[in-house]
Amino acid sequence: MNGWFVAAGTLLAAASFVHTVSGSRFYAQARPCRESGGGAYGAWLLGRCGFQLVTTDLVLGAAAFLSLGFGALPRSLPLELFLTAVYGGWSVAWPAALRCERASARYWRRLCHWVLFCTVAALAGIGAAH
């Protein structure tokens, strides 16, 4: 058993639940009228589809980490490094997007998902080393 991977998987499983329940409700409230001009609905719909990609990423990441952690999957350094890189990448890309958009401190606190991704990447890296 690798407790580091179990911890990473548990965090992602919890995040996927919160993301699906709270995030879906929050995102649905921002839905513009389909007939609204200026492409608002199309932009919202693209974001909605991206939202579901994140859901998939969280669920599959949780499954992979928990499977590695509990020994259901054999240890594989390339897989472990790939998972570390994915969440390391998320932990860089997310704040980079906030910075590019010059997001205020309010949004850095509200959209602090990058802290989760950085934590998961650290747990994955430590787990891969053990």
MMTF fields as JSON, N, C-alpha, C and O atoms, coordinates in Angstrom:
{
  "mmtfVersion": "1.0.0",
  "mmtfProducer": "UNKNOWN",
  "numBonds": 519,
  "numAtoms": 520,
  "numGroups": 130,
  "numChains": 1,
  "numModels": 1,
  "chainsPerModel": [1],
  "groupsPerChain": [130],
  "chainIdList": ["A"],
  "bondAtomList": [4, 2, 8, 6, 12, 10, 16, 14, 20, 18, 24, 22, 28, 26, 32, 30, 36, 34, 40, 38, 44, 42, 48, 46, 52, 50, 56, 54, 60, 58, 64, 62, 68, 66, 72, 70, 76, 74, 80, 78, 84, 82, 88, 86, 92, 90, 96, 94, 100, 98, 104, 102, 108, 106, 112, 110, 116, 114, 120, 118, 124, 122, 128, 126, 132, 130, 136, 134, 140, 138, 144, 142, 148, 146, 152, 150, 156, 154, 160, 158, 164, 162, 168, 166, 172, 170, 176, 174, 180, 178, 184, 182, 188, 186, 192, 190, 196, 194, 200, 198, 204, 202, 208, 206, 212, 210, 216, 214, 220, 218, 224, 222, 228, 226, 232, 230, 236, 234, 240, 238, 244, 242, 248, 246, 252, 250, 256, 254, 260, 258, 264, 262, 268, 266, 272, 270, 276, 274, 280, 278, 284, 282, 288, 286, 292, 290, 296, 294, 300, 298, 304, 302, 308, 306, 312, 310, 316, 314, 320, 318, 324, 322, 328, 326, 332, 330, 336, 334, 340, 338, 344, 342, 348, 346, 352, 350, 356, 354, 360, 358, 364, 362, 368, 366, 372, 370, 376, 374, 380, 378, 384, 382, 388, 386, 392, 390, 396, 394, 400, 398, 404, 402, 408, 406, 412, 410, 416, 414, 420, 418, 424, 422, 428, 426, 432, 430, 436, 434, 440, 438, 444, 442, 448, 446, 452, 450, 456, 454, 460, 458, 464, 462, 468, 466, 472, 470, 476, 474, 480, 478, 484, 482, 488, 486, 492, 490, 496, 494, 500, 498, 504, 502, 508, 506, 512, 510, 516, 514],
  "bondOrderList": [1, 1, 1, 1, 1, 1, 1, 1, 1, 1, 1, 1, 1, 1, 1, 1, 1, 1, 1, 1, 1, 1, 1, 1, 1, 1, 1, 1, 1, 1, 1, 1, 1, 1, 1, 1, 1, 1, 1, 1, 1, 1, 1, 1, 1, 1, 1, 1, 1, 1, 1, 1, 1, 1, 1, 1, 1, 1, 1, 1, 1, 1, 1, 1, 1, 1, 1, 1, 1, 1, 1, 1, 1, 1, 1, 1, 1, 1, 1, 1, 1, 1, 1, 1, 1, 1, 1, 1, 1, 1, 1, 1, 1, 1, 1, 1, 1, 1, 1, 1, 1, 1, 1, 1, 1, 1, 1, 1, 1, 1, 1, 1, 1, 1, 1, 1, 1, 1, 1, 1, 1, 1, 1, 1, 1, 1, 1, 1, 1],
  "groupList": [{"groupName": "MET", "atomNameList": ["N", "CA", "C", "O"], "elementList": ["N", "C", "C", "O"], "formalChargeList": [0, 0, 0, 0], "bondAtomList": [1, 0, 2, 1, 3, 2], "bondOrderList": [1, 1, 2], "singleLetterCode": "M", "chemCompType": "L-PEPTIDE LINKING"}, {"groupName": "ASN", "atomNameList": ["N", "CA", "C", "O"], "elementList": ["N", "C", "C", "O"], "formalChargeList": [0, 0, 0, 0], "bondAtomList": [1, 0, 2, 1, 3, 2], "bondOrderList": [1, 1, 2], "singleLetterCode": "N", "chemCompType": "L-PEPTIDE LINKING"}, {"groupName": "GLY", "atomNameList": ["N", "CA", "C", "O"], "elementList": ["N", "C", "C", "O"], "formalChargeList": [0, 0, 0, 0], "bondAtomList": [1, 0, 2, 1, 3, 2], "bondOrderList": [1, 1, 2], "singleLetterCode": "G", "chemCompType": "PEPTIDE LINKING"}, {"groupName": "TRP", "atomNameList": ["N", "CA", "C", "O"], "elementList": ["N", "C", "C", "O"], "formalChargeList": [0, 0, 0, 0], "bondAtomList": [1, 0, 2, 1, 3, 2], "bondOrderList": [1, 1, 2], "singleLetterCode": "W", "chemCompType": "L-PEPTIDE LINKING"}, {"groupName": "PHE", "atomNameList": ["N", "CA", "C", "O"], "elementList": ["N", "C", "C", "O"], "formalChargeList": [0, 0, 0, 0], "bondAtomList": [1, 0, 2, 1, 3, 2], "bondOrderList": [1, 1, 2], "singleLetterCode": "F", "chemCompType": "L-PEPTIDE LINKING"}, {"groupName": "VAL", "atomNameList": ["N", "CA", "C", "O"], "elementList": ["N", "C", "C", "O"], "formalChargeList": [0, 0, 0, 0], "bondAtomList": [1, 0, 2, 1, 3, 2], "bondOrderList": [1, 1, 2], "singleLetterCode": "V", "chemCompType": "L-PEPTIDE LINKING"}, {"groupName": "ALA", "atomNameList": ["N", "CA", "C", "O"], "elementList": ["N", "C", "C", "O"], "formalChargeList": [0, 0, 0, 0], "bondAtomList": [1, 0, 2, 1, 3, 2], "bondOrderList": [1, 1, 2], "singleLetterCode": "A", "chemCompType": "L-PEPTIDE LINKING"}, {"groupName": "THR", "atomNameList": ["N", "CA", "C", "O"], "elementList": ["N", "C", "C", "O"], "formalChargeList": [0, 0, 0, 0], "bondAtomList": [1, 0, 2, 1, 3, 2], "bondOrderList": [1, 1, 2], "singleLetterCode": "T", "chemCompType": "L-PEPTIDE LINKING"}, {"groupName": "LEU", "atomNameList": ["N", "CA", "C", "O"], "elementList": ["N", "C", "C", "O"], "formalChargeList": [0, 0, 0, 0], "bondAtomList": [1, 0, 2, 1, 3, 2], "bondOrderList": [1, 1, 2], "singleLetterCode": "L", "chemCompType": "L-PEPTIDE LINKING"}, {"groupName": "SER", "atomNameList": ["N", "CA", "C", "O"], "elementList": ["N", "C", "C", "O"], "formalChargeList": [0, 0, 0, 0], "bondAtomList": [1, 0, 2, 1, 3, 2], "bondOrderList": [1, 1, 2], "singleLetterCode": "S", "chemCompType": "L-PEPTIDE LINKING"}, {"groupName": "HIS", "atomNameList": ["N", "CA", "C", "O"], "elementList": ["N", "C", "C", "O"], "formalChargeList": [0, 0, 0, 0], "bondAtomList": [1, 0, 2, 1, 3, 2], "bondOrderList": [1, 1, 2], "singleLetterCode": "H", "chemCompType": "L-PEPTIDE LINKING"}, {"groupName": "ARG", "atomNameList": ["N", "CA", "C", "O"], "elementList": ["N", "C", "C", "O"], "formalChargeList": [0, 0, 0, 0], "bondAtomList": [1, 0, 2, 1, 3, 2], "bondOrderList": [1, 1, 2], "singleLetterCode": "R", "chemCompType": "L-PEPTIDE LINKING"}, {"groupName": "TYR", "atomNameList": ["N", "CA", "C", "O"], "elementList": ["N", "C", "C", "O"], "formalChargeList": [0, 0, 0, 0], "bondAtomList": [1, 0, 2, 1, 3, 2], "bondOrderList": [1, 1, 2], "singleLetterCode": "Y", "chemCompType": "L-PEPTIDE LINKING"}, {"groupName": "GLN", "atomNameList": ["N", "CA", "C", "O"], "elementList": ["N", "C", "C", "O"], "formalChargeList": [0, 0, 0, 0], "bondAtomList": [1, 0, 2, 1, 3, 2], "bondOrderList": [1, 1, 2], "singleLetterCode": "Q", "chemCompType": "L-PEPTIDE LINKING"}, {"groupName": "PRO", "atomNameList": ["N", "CA", "C", "O"], "elementList": ["N", "C", "C", "O"], "formalChargeList": [0, 0, 0, 0], "bondAtomList": [1, 0, 2, 1, 3, 2], "bondOrderList": [1, 1, 2], "singleLetterCode": "P", "chemCompType": "L-PEPTIDE LINKING"}, {"groupName": "CYS", "atomNameList": ["N", "CA", "C", "O"], "elementList": ["N", "C", "C", "O"], "formalChargeList": [0, 0, 0, 0], "bondAtomList": [1, 0, 2, 1, 3, 2], "bondOrderList": [1, 1, 2], "singleLetterCode": "C", "chemCompType": "L-PEPTIDE LINKING"}, {"groupName": "GLU", "atomNameList": ["N", "CA", "C", "O"], "elementList": ["N", "C", "C", "O"], "formalChargeList": [0, 0, 0, 0], "bondAtomList": [1, 0, 2, 1, 3, 2], "bondOrderList": [1, 1, 2], "singleLetterCode": "E", "chemCompType": "L-PEPTIDE LINKING"}, {"groupName": "ASP", "atomNameList": ["N", "CA", "C", "O"], "elementList": ["N", "C", "C", "O"], "formalChargeList": [0, 0, 0, 0], "bondAtomList": [1, 0, 2, 1, 3, 2], "bondOrderList": [1, 1, 2], "singleLetterCode": "D", "chemCompType": "L-PEPTIDE LINKING"}, {"groupName": "ILE", "atomNameList": ["N", "CA", "C", "O"], "elementList": ["N", "C", "C", "O"], "formalChargeList": [0, 0, 0, 0], "bondAtomList": [1, 0, 2, 1, 3, 2], "bondOrderList": [1, 1, 2], "singleLetterCode": "I", "chemCompType": "L-PEPTIDE LINKING"}],
  "groupTypeList": [0, 1, 2, 3, 4, 5, 6, 6, 2, 7, 8, 8, 6, 6, 6, 9, 4, 5, 10, 7, 5, 9, 2, 9, 11, 4, 12, 6, 13, 6, 11, 14, 15, 11, 16, 9, 2, 2, 2, 6, 12, 2, 6, 3, 8, 8, 2, 11, 15, 2, 4, 13, 8, 5, 7, 7, 17, 8, 5, 8, 2, 6, 6, 6, 4, 8, 9, 8, 2, 4, 2, 6, 8, 14, 11, 9, 8, 14, 8, 16, 8, 4, 8, 7, 6, 5, 12, 2, 2, 3, 9, 5, 6, 3, 14, 6, 6, 8, 11, 15, 16, 11, 6, 9, 6, 11, 12, 3, 11, 11, 8, 15, 10, 3, 5, 8, 4, 15, 7, 5, 6, 6, 8, 6, 2, 18, 2, 6, 6, 10],
  "groupIdList": [1, 2, 3, 4, 5, 6, 7, 8, 9, 10, 11, 12, 13, 14, 15, 16, 17, 18, 19, 20, 21, 22, 23, 24, 25, 26, 27, 28, 29, 30, 31, 32, 33, 34, 35, 36, 37, 38, 39, 40, 41, 42, 43, 44, 45, 46, 47, 48, 49, 50, 51, 52, 53, 54, 55, 56, 57, 58, 59, 60, 61, 62, 63, 64, 65, 66, 67, 68, 69, 70, 71, 72, 73, 74, 75, 76, 77, 78, 79, 80, 81, 82, 83, 84, 85, 86, 87, 88, 89, 90, 91, 92, 93, 94, 95, 96, 97, 98, 99, 100, 101, 102, 103, 104, 105, 106, 107, 108, 109, 110, 111, 112, 113, 114, 115, 116, 117, 118, 119, 120, 121, 122, 123, 124, 125, 126, 127, 128, 129, 130],
  "secStructList": [7, 7, 2, 2, 2, 2, 2, 2, 2, 2, 2, 2, 2, 2, 2, 2, 2, 2, 0, 0, 0, 0, 0, 2, 2, 2, 2, 2, 2, 6, 7, 7, 7, 6, 6, 7, 1, 6, 6, 2, 2, 2, 2, 2, 2, 2, 2, 2, 2, 2, 2, 2, 2, 2, 2, 2, 2, 2, 2, 2, 2, 2, 2, 2, 2, 2, 2, 2, 2, 6, 6, 1, 1, 7, 7, 7, 2, 2, 2, 2, 2, 2, 2, 2, 2, 2, 2, 2, 2, 2, 2, 2, 2, 2, 2, 2, 2, 2, 2, 2, 6, 6, 7, 7, 2, 2, 2, 2, 2, 2, 6, 6, 2, 2, 2, 2, 2, 2, 2, 2, 2, 2, 2, 2, 2, 2, 2, 2, 2, 7],
  "xCoordList": [0.845, 0.0, 0.886, 1.905, 0.475, 1.193, 0.241, -0.646, 0.452, -0.423, -0.427, -1.423, 0.688, 0.756, -0.236, -0.93, -0.287, -1.229, -2.672, -3.579, -2.875, -4.222, -4.688, -5.84, -3.795, -4.152, -4.48, -5.457, -3.668, -3.924, -5.261, -6.046, -5.517, -6.772, -7.979, -9.029, -7.832, -8.934, -9.25, -10.417, -8.208, -8.429, -9.156, -10.089, -8.723, -9.363, -10.797, -11.672, -11.04, -12.409, -13.325, -14.442, -12.843, -13.638, -13.854, -14.953, -12.803, -12.918, -13.89, -14.63, -13.895, -14.817, -16.267, -17.146, -16.516, -17.867, -18.29, -19.37, -17.429, -17.737, -17.876, -18.789, -16.971, -16.994, -18.307, -18.914, -18.74, -19.951, -21.202, -22.068, -21.302, -22.508, -22.544, -23.459, -21.56, -21.564, -21.239, -21.879, -20.246, -19.832, -20.911, -21.103, -21.619, -22.697, -23.794, -24.31, -24.142, -25.18, -24.722, -25.477, -23.482, -22.923, -22.866, -23.239, -22.401, -22.241, -23.592, -23.744, -24.566, -25.893, -26.551, -27.309, -26.268, -26.855, -26.359, -27.039, -25.195, -24.608, -25.032, -24.571, -25.899, -26.292, -27.064, -28.104, -26.547, -27.28, -28.37, -28.377, -29.264, -30.323, -29.697, -28.756, -30.214, -29.681, -29.751, -28.884, -30.764, -30.962, -30.197, -30.246, -29.49, -28.768, -27.676, -27.014, -27.505, -26.524, -25.11, -24.879, -24.175, -22.78, -22.057, -20.914, -22.679, -22.006, -21.902, -21.126, -22.666, -22.58, -22.944, -22.271, -24.01, -24.419, -23.362, -23.052, -22.809, -21.771, -20.539, -19.961, -20.137, -18.986, -19.295, -18.452, -20.523, -20.92, -20.925, -20.444, -21.473, -21.557, -20.17, -19.944, -19.248, -17.868, -17.27, -16.606, -17.505, -17.033, -17.681, -17.034, -18.956, -19.674, -19.057, -18.886, -18.727, -18.074, -16.7, -16.315, -15.963, -14.671, -14.823, -13.983, -15.886, -16.193, -16.296, -15.789, -16.948, -17.095, -15.763, -15.555, -14.855, -13.521, -12.793, -12.103, -12.945, -12.322, -12.934, -12.22, -14.247, -14.904, -14.283, -13.958, -14.119, -13.518, -12.099, -11.708, -11.327, -9.946, -9.885, -9.052, -10.758, -10.764, -11.141, -10.499, -12.175, -12.639, -11.594, -11.276, -11.06, -10.055, -8.759, -8.114, -8.377, -7.188, -7.364, -6.457, -8.532, -8.813, -8.747, -8.153, -9.356, -9.351, -7.93, -7.572, -7.129, -5.751, -4.931, -4.237, -5.007, -4.228, -4.679, -3.846, -5.98, -6.463, -6.083, -5.736, -6.145, -5.756, -4.272, -3.879, -3.444, -2.011, -1.758, -0.95, -2.443, -2.227, -2.599, -1.907, -3.686, -4.136, -3.592, -3.905, -2.787, -2.149, -3.003, -2.632, -4.137, -4.967, -4.294, -4.522, -3.466, -2.623, -1.179, -0.781, -0.396, 1.014, 1.747, 1.392, 2.766, 3.562, 4.166, 4.675, 4.107, 4.638, 5.183, 4.418, 6.504, 7.102, 6.653, 6.361, 6.581, 6.088, 4.668, 4.39, 3.781, 2.419, 2.432, 1.739, 3.212, 3.276, 3.828, 3.333, 4.853, 5.416, 4.449, 4.368, 3.719, 2.717, 1.638, 1.276, 1.128, 0.101, 0.638, -0.066, 1.882, 2.508, 2.591, 2.302, 2.987, 3.107, 1.755, 1.655, 0.722, -0.617, -1.045, -1.458, -0.948, -1.404, -0.404, -0.79, 0.863, 1.839, 1.529, 1.624, 1.16, 0.78, -0.452, -0.5, -1.454, -2.662, -2.306, -2.867, -1.371, -1.036, -0.268, -0.171, 0.277, 0.939, -0.033, -0.095, -0.786, -1.672, -2.812, -3.196, -3.342, -4.492, -4.136, -4.811, -3.077, -2.737, -2.219, -2.357, -1.628, -1.186, -2.386, -2.318, -3.484, -4.699, -5.253, -5.681, -5.247, -5.723, -4.854, -5.356, -3.548, -2.624, -2.817, -2.835, -2.962, -3.167, -4.431, -4.477, -5.443, -6.699, -6.697, -7.692, -5.574, -5.447, -6.586, -7.197, -6.839, -7.915, -7.602, -6.455, -8.623, -8.458, -8.26, -8.469, -7.853, -7.621, -8.876, -8.79, -10.031, -11.3, -11.372, -11.782, -10.976, -11.043, -9.921, -10.098, -8.771, -7.705, -8.162, -7.826, -8.925, -9.457, -10.604, -10.689, -11.475, -12.648, -12.254, -12.845, -11.262, -10.828, -9.464, -8.526, -9.38, -8.097, -7.852, -7.153, -8.405, -8.252, -6.783, -6.404, -5.968, -4.555, -3.874, -2.88, -4.387, -3.818, -4.04, -3.141, -5.232, -5.519, -4.581, -3.984, -4.451, -3.614, -2.152, -1.471, -1.668, -0.29, -0.101, 0.923, -1.076, -1.017, -1.008, -0.222, -1.88, -1.936, -0.623, -0.116, -0.066, 1.212, 2.32, 3.149, 2.334, 3.35, 3.176, 4.153, 1.945, 1.69, 2.086, 2.664, 1.771, 2.111, 3.619, 4.136, 4.32, 5.775, 6.425, 7.342, 5.945, 6.474, 6.127, 6.962, 4.885, 4.472, 5.294, 5.639, 5.613, 6.422, 7.832, 8.461, 8.326, 9.677, 9.739, 10.829, 8.598, 8.577, 8.197, 8.13],
  "yCoordList": [-1.185, 0.0, 1.243, 1.301, 2.228, 3.494, 4.591, 5.04, 5.002, 5.988, 7.337, 8.059, 7.681, 8.949, 8.956, 9.945, 7.835, 7.726, 7.653, 8.217, 6.959, 6.886, 8.291, 8.656, 9.068, 10.441, 11.285, 12.034, 11.168, 11.923, 11.51, 12.361, 10.21, 9.718, 10.135, 10.453, 10.134, 10.545, 12.026, 12.414, 12.851, 14.278, 14.498, 15.297, 13.785, 13.941, 13.418, 13.998, 12.323, 11.794, 12.802, 13.052, 13.373, 14.386, 15.609, 16.162, 16.024, 17.185, 16.92, 17.817, 15.698, 15.395, 15.468, 15.892, 15.057, 15.15, 16.615, 17.005, 17.414, 18.833, 19.527, 20.328, 19.217, 19.809, 19.507, 20.394, 18.264, 17.854, 18.467, 18.968, 18.432, 18.916, 20.449, 21.066, 21.044, 22.503, 23.216, 24.207, 22.709, 23.357, 23.355, 24.353, 22.248, 22.179, 23.188, 23.858, 23.291, 24.243, 25.678, 26.491, 25.98, 27.315, 27.661, 28.763, 26.717, 26.969, 27.116, 27.95, 26.321, 26.39, 27.746, 28.229, 28.356, 29.663, 30.756, 31.763, 30.568, 31.578, 31.402, 32.138, 30.44, 30.141, 31.305, 31.717, 31.83, 32.89, 32.295, 31.095, 33.13, 32.713, 32.271, 32.901, 31.199, 30.7, 31.74, 31.791, 32.552, 33.535, 34.835, 35.744, 34.929, 36.173, 36.373, 35.422, 37.591, 37.903, 37.946, 37.816, 38.131, 38.285, 36.999, 37.037, 35.885, 34.611, 34.197, 33.299, 34.831, 34.502, 33.047, 32.367, 32.568, 31.18, 30.209, 29.224, 30.467, 29.596, 29.539, 28.471, 30.694, 30.731, 29.975, 29.239, 30.161, 29.442, 27.938, 27.162, 27.525, 26.101, 25.48, 24.354, 26.204, 25.721, 25.541, 24.541, 26.502, 26.383, 25.218, 24.532, 24.998, 23.874, 22.543, 21.645, 22.424, 21.195, 21.038, 19.933, 22.137, 22.094, 21.692, 20.975, 22.15, 21.78, 20.265, 19.683, 19.624, 18.166, 17.46, 16.353, 18.082, 17.502, 17.471, 16.501, 18.523, 18.548, 17.467, 16.812, 17.275, 16.213, 14.865, 14.082, 14.598, 13.339, 13.207, 12.139, 14.274, 14.272, 13.943, 13.143, 14.555, 14.305, 12.863, 12.227, 12.348, 10.98, 9.952, 9.038, 10.096, 9.13, 9.236, 8.225, 10.454, 10.626, 9.968, 9.294, 10.162, 9.522, 8.013, 7.34, 7.476, 6.019, 5.498, 4.459, 6.204, 5.76, 5.795, 4.829, 6.901, 6.999, 5.978, 5.354, 5.805, 4.82, 3.404, 2.583, 3.111, 1.781, 1.531, 0.435, 2.541, 2.402, 2.297, 1.481, 3.116, 3.146, 1.859, 1.428, 1.24, -0.004, -1.253, -2.371, -1.072, -2.21, -2.907, -3.983, -2.329, -2.931, -2.79, -3.6, -1.76, -1.593, -1.824, -1.388, -2.497, -2.667, -1.327, -0.467, -1.163, 0.059, 0.232, -0.721, 1.443, 1.78, 3.201, 4.164, 3.326, 4.652, 5.59, 6.753, 5.141, 6.069, 6.578, 7.761, 5.713, 6.137, 7.103, 8.12, 6.788, 7.634, 9.016, 10.025, 9.06, 10.345, 11.115, 12.342, 10.389, 11.035, 11.695, 12.848, 10.969, 11.532, 12.733, 13.726, 12.637, 13.764, 14.967, 16.093, 14.724, 15.813, 16.431, 17.647, 15.612, 16.145, 17.134, 18.252, 16.727, 17.61, 18.726, 19.803, 18.485, 19.577, 20.612, 21.816, 20.135, 21.04, 21.856, 23.058, 21.199, 21.915, 22.979, 24.075, 22.659, 23.6, 24.813, 25.825, 24.724, 25.867, 26.594, 27.824, 25.838, 26.436, 27.234, 28.287, 26.733, 27.402, 28.811, 29.767, 28.969, 30.338, 31.188, 32.411, 30.557, 31.322, 31.954, 33.101, 31.205, 31.75, 32.898, 33.916, 32.74, 33.818, 35.064, 36.187, 34.846, 35.973, 36.664, 37.892, 35.872, 36.449, 37.297, 38.309, 36.88, 37.632, 38.744, 39.446, 38.892, 39.904, 39.795, 40.788, 38.566, 38.302, 38.955, 38.966, 39.489, 40.122, 39.044, 37.856, 39.49, 38.559, 37.752, 36.596, 38.358, 37.656, 36.379, 35.332, 36.462, 35.293, 34.3, 33.097, 34.788, 33.864, 33.015, 31.834, 33.615, 32.851, 31.949, 30.799, 32.457, 31.691, 30.539, 29.462, 30.757, 29.751, 29.183, 29.166, 28.728, 28.251, 26.766, 26.094, 26.268, 24.861, 24.47, 23.323, 25.431, 25.16, 24.667, 23.945, 25.04, 24.553, 23.043, 22.309, 22.585, 21.148, 20.438, 19.418, 20.98, 20.328, 20.279, 19.281, 21.338, 21.363, 20.326, 19.644, 20.209, 19.22, 17.808, 16.967, 17.545, 16.216, 15.916, 14.798, 16.89, 16.677, 16.359, 15.483, 17.067, 16.799, 15.404, 14.672, 15.032, 13.688, 12.62, 11.595, 12.864, 11.9, 11.771, 10.663, 12.888, 12.844, 12.102, 11.306, 12.366, 11.657, 10.177, 9.316, 9.886, 8.486, 7.75, 6.584, 8.414, 7.782, 7.485, 6.522, 8.315, 8.12, 7.005, 6.543, 6.57, 5.514, 4.181, 3.185],
  "zCoordList": [0.0, 0.0, 0.0, 0.688, -0.783, -0.843, -0.354, -1.079, 0.883, 1.502, 0.802, 0.845, 0.153, -0.578, -1.741, -1.979, -2.457, -3.571, -3.072, -3.685, -1.963, -1.388, -0.988, -1.221, -0.39, -0.005, -1.235, -1.231, -2.286, -3.523, -4.13, -4.55, -4.175, -4.735, -3.925, -4.482, -2.612, -1.742, -1.93, -1.989, -2.023, -2.278, -3.603, -3.682, -4.641, -5.95, -5.945, -6.588, -5.223, -5.137, -4.443, -4.895, -3.349, -2.645, -3.531, -3.582, -4.224, -5.114, -6.25, -6.656, -6.768, -7.872, -7.398, -8.148, -6.166, -5.617, -5.472, -5.916, -4.848, -4.655, -6.005, -6.209, -6.919, -8.26, -8.967, -9.566, -8.897, -9.601, -8.977, -9.693, -7.654, -6.983, -6.949, -7.495, -6.314, -6.159, -7.46, -7.813, -8.167, -9.41, -10.464, -11.16, -10.594, -11.586, -11.263, -12.157, -10.006, -9.589, -9.852, -10.386, -9.473, -9.67, -11.158, -11.56, -11.964, -13.4, -14.087, -14.979, -13.687, -14.304, -14.058, -14.9, -12.919, -12.606, -13.546, -13.738, -14.125, -15.011, -16.467, -17.339, -16.733, -18.114, -18.744, -18.23, -19.861, -20.555, -21.445, -21.722, -21.875, -22.79, -24.114, -24.597, -24.694, -25.967, -27.069, -27.941, -27.031, -28.088, -27.848, -28.677, -26.718, -26.445, -27.489, -27.906, -27.89, -28.93, -28.387, -27.185, -29.293, -28.898, -28.568, -28.111, -28.784, -28.546, -27.095, -26.767, -26.216, -24.788, -24.525, -23.751, -25.169, -24.935, -25.46, -24.791, -26.634, -27.19, -26.301, -26.098, -25.768, -24.86, -23.575, -23.062, -23.052, -21.843, -22.097, -21.271, -23.249, -23.574, -23.719, -23.276, -24.332, -24.436, -23.044, -22.774, -22.168, -20.79, -20.064, -19.273, -20.334, -19.71, -20.127, -19.303, -21.404, -21.885, -21.237, -20.855, -21.114, -20.426, -18.975, -18.432, -18.348, -16.968, -16.846, -15.887, -17.81, -17.778, -18.023, -17.526, -18.782, -18.948, -17.611, -17.297, -16.83, -15.503, -14.617, -13.857, -14.707, -13.945, -14.283, -13.39, -15.568, -16.014, -15.492, -15.021, -15.57, -15.092, -13.606, -13.179, -12.819, -11.375, -11.048, -10.213, -11.7, -11.423, -11.851, -11.09, -13.059, -13.529, -12.735, -12.456, -12.371, -11.536, -10.178, -9.688, -9.567, -8.277, -8.404, -7.561, -9.457, -9.66, -9.849, -9.293, -10.621, -10.864, -9.579, -9.26, -8.841, -7.603, -6.563, -5.905, -6.414, -5.442, -5.863, -5.015, -7.149, -7.639, -7.418, -7.02, -7.674, -7.405, -5.902, -5.459, -5.133, -3.691, -2.993, -2.07, -3.424, -2.792, -3.484, -3.077, -4.515, -5.174, -6.216, -6.684, -6.595, -7.648, -9.011, -9.909, -9.161, -10.349, -9.923, -8.843, -10.746, -10.395, -10.486, -11.293, -9.654, -9.688, -11.069, -11.659, -11.577, -12.891, -12.817, -12.766, -12.812, -12.69, -13.809, -13.527, -15.072, -16.107, -15.826, -16.027, -15.37, -15.043, -13.867, -13.884, -12.856, -11.671, -12.01, -11.508, -12.861, -13.272, -14.169, -14.097, -15.01, -15.857, -15.002, -15.236, -14.016, -13.135, -12.359, -12.177, -11.906, -11.216, -12.146, -11.742, -13.396, -14.373, -14.712, -14.88, -14.814, -15.119, -14.038, -14.345, -12.786, -11.714, -11.443, -10.988, -11.713, -11.668, -12.739, -12.499, -13.916, -15.001, -14.668, -14.93, -14.086, -13.666, -12.632, -12.649, -11.726, -10.652, -11.17, -10.474, -12.378, -13.012, -13.948, -13.946, -14.743, -15.741, -15.109, -15.618, -14.01, -13.391, -12.916, -13.297, -12.081, -11.672, -12.833, -12.81, -13.84, -15.014, -15.712, -16.154, -15.812, -16.429, -15.59, -16.135, -14.276, -13.404, -13.559, -13.595, -13.65, -13.798, -15.15, -15.227, -16.207, -17.545, -17.608, -18.308, -16.878, -16.856, -15.811, -15.632, -15.129, -14.072, -13.048, -12.653, -12.642, -11.687, -10.344, -9.895, -9.723, -8.413, -7.348, -7.592, -6.168, -5.053, -4.742, -4.327, -4.941, -4.699, -5.532, -5.032, -6.795, -7.671, -7.383, -7.574, -6.927, -6.537, -5.357, -5.271, -4.449, -3.313, -3.753, -3.323, -4.598, -5.046, -5.957, -5.886, -6.809, -7.782, -7.387, -8.184, -6.16, -5.613, -5.904, -5.145, -6.964, -7.338, -7.506, -7.266, -7.917, -8.129, -6.854, -6.933, -5.687, -4.421, -4.311, -3.902, -4.674, -4.691, -5.66, -5.317, -6.877, -7.886, -7.447, -7.68, -6.818, -6.325, -5.217, -5.172, -4.334, -3.255, -3.82, -3.384, -4.79, -5.41, -6.124, -6.031, -6.831, -7.521, -6.518, -6.764, -5.389, -4.363, -3.774, -3.618, -3.447, -2.916, -3.929, -3.567, -5.199, -6.248, -6.404, -6.548, -6.375, -6.494, -5.341, -5.541, -4.129, -2.954, -3.05, -2.774, -3.445, -3.592, -4.629, -4.434, -5.731, -6.781, -6.287, -6.727, -5.369, -4.835, -3.795, -3.455, -3.288, -2.253, -2.841, -2.12]
}
